[in-house]
Amino acid sequence: MLSEINYTKLPSYELGFEIGEEKGIQKGIQKGQIQGIYLLEKNPKKIAELTNIDEKTVIKIINEMNKEKN
């Protein structure tokens, strides 16, 4: 019975997809902002102030960037 349901037609699926897409775009924008500033400013607290992104997120993204380099 459950296999007959087309989950892609459910409103919650579409809403979830939109939310996920929006979060992905927001994270991409945040990462771009942080990468641009990180070239000049290495202090996560200062980057957080300049971008209005919380410091924990800034540190997390910087760590991801450093892993990508290696």
C-alpha positions as protocol buffer text, in pm:
chain_id: "A"
residue {
  index: 1
  type: MET
  ca { x: 0 y: 0 z: 0 }
}
residue {
  index: 2
  type: LEU
  ca { x: 275 y: 249 z: 92 }
}
residue {
  index: 3
  type: SER
  ca { x: 470 y: 177 z: -225 }
}
residue {
  index: 4
  type: GLU
  ca { x: 176 y: 312 z: -428 }
}
residue {
  index: 5
  type: ILE
  ca { x: 218 y: 662 z: -281 }
}
residue {
  index: 6
  type: ASN
  ca { x: 415 y: 903 z: -498 }
}
residue {
  index: 7
  type: TYR
  ca { x: 609 y: 1094 z: -234 }
}
residue {
  index: 8
  type: THR
  ca { x: 723 y: 1358 z: -482 }
}
residue {
  index: 9
  type: LYS
  ca { x: 361 y: 1475 z: -516 }
}
residue {
  index: 10
  type: LEU
  ca { x: 315 y: 1537 z: -142 }
}
residue {
  index: 11
  type: PRO
  ca { x: 321 y: 1903 z: -27 }
}
residue {
  index: 12
  type: SER
  ca { x: 558 y: 1815 z: 259 }
}
residue {
  index: 13
  type: TYR
  ca { x: 808 y: 1669 z: 10 }
}
residue {
  index: 14
  type: GLU
  ca { x: 802 y: 1985 z: -200 }
}
residue {
  index: 15
  type: LEU
  ca { x: 830 y: 2206 z: 109 }
}
residue {
  index: 16
  type: GLY
  ca { x: 1118 y: 1995 z: 241 }
}
residue {
  index: 17
  type: PHE
  ca { x: 1295 y: 2022 z: -94 }
}
residue {
  index: 18
  type: GLU
  ca { x: 1251 y: 2400 z: -98 }
}
residue {
  index: 19
  type: ILE
  ca { x: 1379 y: 2434 z: 258 }
}
residue {
  index: 20
  type: GLY
  ca { x: 1679 y: 2211 z: 181 }
}
residue {
  index: 21
  type: GLU
  ca { x: 1756 y: 2404 z: -136 }
}
residue {
  index: 22
  type: GLU
  ca { x: 1730 y: 2737 z: 49 }
}
residue {
  index: 23
  type: LYS
  ca { x: 1958 y: 2617 z: 328 }
}
residue {
  index: 24
  type: GLY
  ca { x: 2209 y: 2496 z: 69 }
}
residue {
  index: 25
  type: ILE
  ca { x: 2206 y: 2834 z: -105 }
}
residue {
  index: 26
  type: GLN
  ca { x: 2240 y: 3017 z: 228 }
}
residue {
  index: 27
  type: LYS
  ca { x: 2535 y: 2799 z: 328 }
}
residue {
  index: 28
  type: GLY
  ca { x: 2697 y: 2862 z: -11 }
}
residue {
  index: 29
  type: ILE
  ca { x: 2658 y: 3237 z: 32 }
}
residue {
  index: 30
  type: GLN
  ca { x: 2795 y: 3221 z: 386 }
}
residue {
  index: 31
  type: LYS
  ca { x: 3091 y: 3014 z: 271 }
}
residue {
  index: 32
  type: GLY
  ca { x: 3162 y: 3262 z: -8 }
}
residue {
  index: 33
  type: GLN
  ca { x: 3150 y: 3556 z: 233 }
}
residue {
  index: 34
  type: ILE
  ca { x: 3378 y: 3381 z: 480 }
}
residue {
  index: 35
  type: GLN
  ca { x: 3626 y: 3270 z: 212 }
}
residue {
  index: 36
  type: GLY
  ca { x: 3652 y: 3626 z: 80 }
}
residue {
  index: 37
  type: ILE
  ca { x: 3714 y: 3778 z: 420 }
}
residue {
  index: 38
  type: TYR
  ca { x: 3935 y: 3490 z: 542 }
}
residue {
  index: 39
  type: LEU
  ca { x: 4197 y: 3588 z: 284 }
}
residue {
  index: 40
  type: LEU
  ca { x: 4248 y: 3914 z: 474 }
}
residue {
  index: 41
  type: GLU
  ca { x: 4124 y: 3837 z: 824 }
}
residue {
  index: 42
  type: LYS
  ca { x: 4202 y: 3508 z: 1003 }
}
residue {
  index: 43
  type: ASN
  ca { x: 4021 y: 3585 z: 1331 }
}
residue {
  index: 44
  type: PRO
  ca { x: 3686 y: 3394 z: 1338 }
}
residue {
  index: 45
  type: LYS
  ca { x: 3535 y: 3641 z: 1587 }
}
residue {
  index: 46
  type: LYS
  ca { x: 3612 y: 3935 z: 1357 }
}
residue {
  index: 47
  type: ILE
  ca { x: 3477 y: 3745 z: 1053 }
}
residue {
  index: 48
  type: ALA
  ca { x: 3156 y: 3673 z: 1248 }
}
residue {
  index: 49
  type: GLU
  ca { x: 3118 y: 4045 z: 1322 }
}
residue {
  index: 50
  type: LEU
  ca { x: 3179 y: 4146 z: 960 }
}
residue {
  index: 51
  type: THR
  ca { x: 2940 y: 3889 z: 809 }
}
residue {
  index: 52
  type: ASN
  ca { x: 2670 y: 3876 z: 1080 }
}
residue {
  index: 53
  type: ILE
  ca { x: 2716 y: 3496 z: 1087 }
}
residue {
  index: 54
  type: ASP
  ca { x: 2746 y: 3336 z: 1431 }
}
residue {
  index: 55
  type: GLU
  ca { x: 3100 y: 3249 z: 1535 }
}
residue {
  index: 56
  type: LYS
  ca { x: 3035 y: 2872 z: 1565 }
}
residue {
  index: 57
  type: THR
  ca { x: 2920 y: 2860 z: 1202 }
}
residue {
  index: 58
  type: VAL
  ca { x: 3221 y: 3065 z: 1092 }
}
residue {
  index: 59
  type: ILE
  ca { x: 3460 y: 2825 z: 1268 }
}
residue {
  index: 60
  type: LYS
  ca { x: 3279 y: 2523 z: 1121 }
}
residue {
  index: 61
  type: ILE
  ca { x: 3302 y: 2662 z: 765 }
}
residue {
  index: 62
  type: ILE
  ca { x: 3670 y: 2760 z: 810 }
}
residue {
  index: 63
  type: ASN
  ca { x: 3745 y: 2404 z: 926 }
}
residue {
  index: 64
  type: GLU
  ca { x: 3565 y: 2266 z: 618 }
}
residue {
  index: 65
  type: MET
  ca { x: 3765 y: 2501 z: 394 }
}
residue {
  index: 66
  type: ASN
  ca { x: 4091 y: 2387 z: 552 }
}
residue {
  index: 67
  type: LYS
  ca { x: 3997 y: 2020 z: 501 }
}
residue {
  index: 68
  type: GLU
  ca { x: 3923 y: 2090 z: 132 }
}
residue {
  index: 69
  type: LYS
  ca { x: 4271 y: 2239 z: 87 }
}
residue {
  index: 70
  type: ASN
  ca { x: 4437 y: 1920 z: 215 }
}
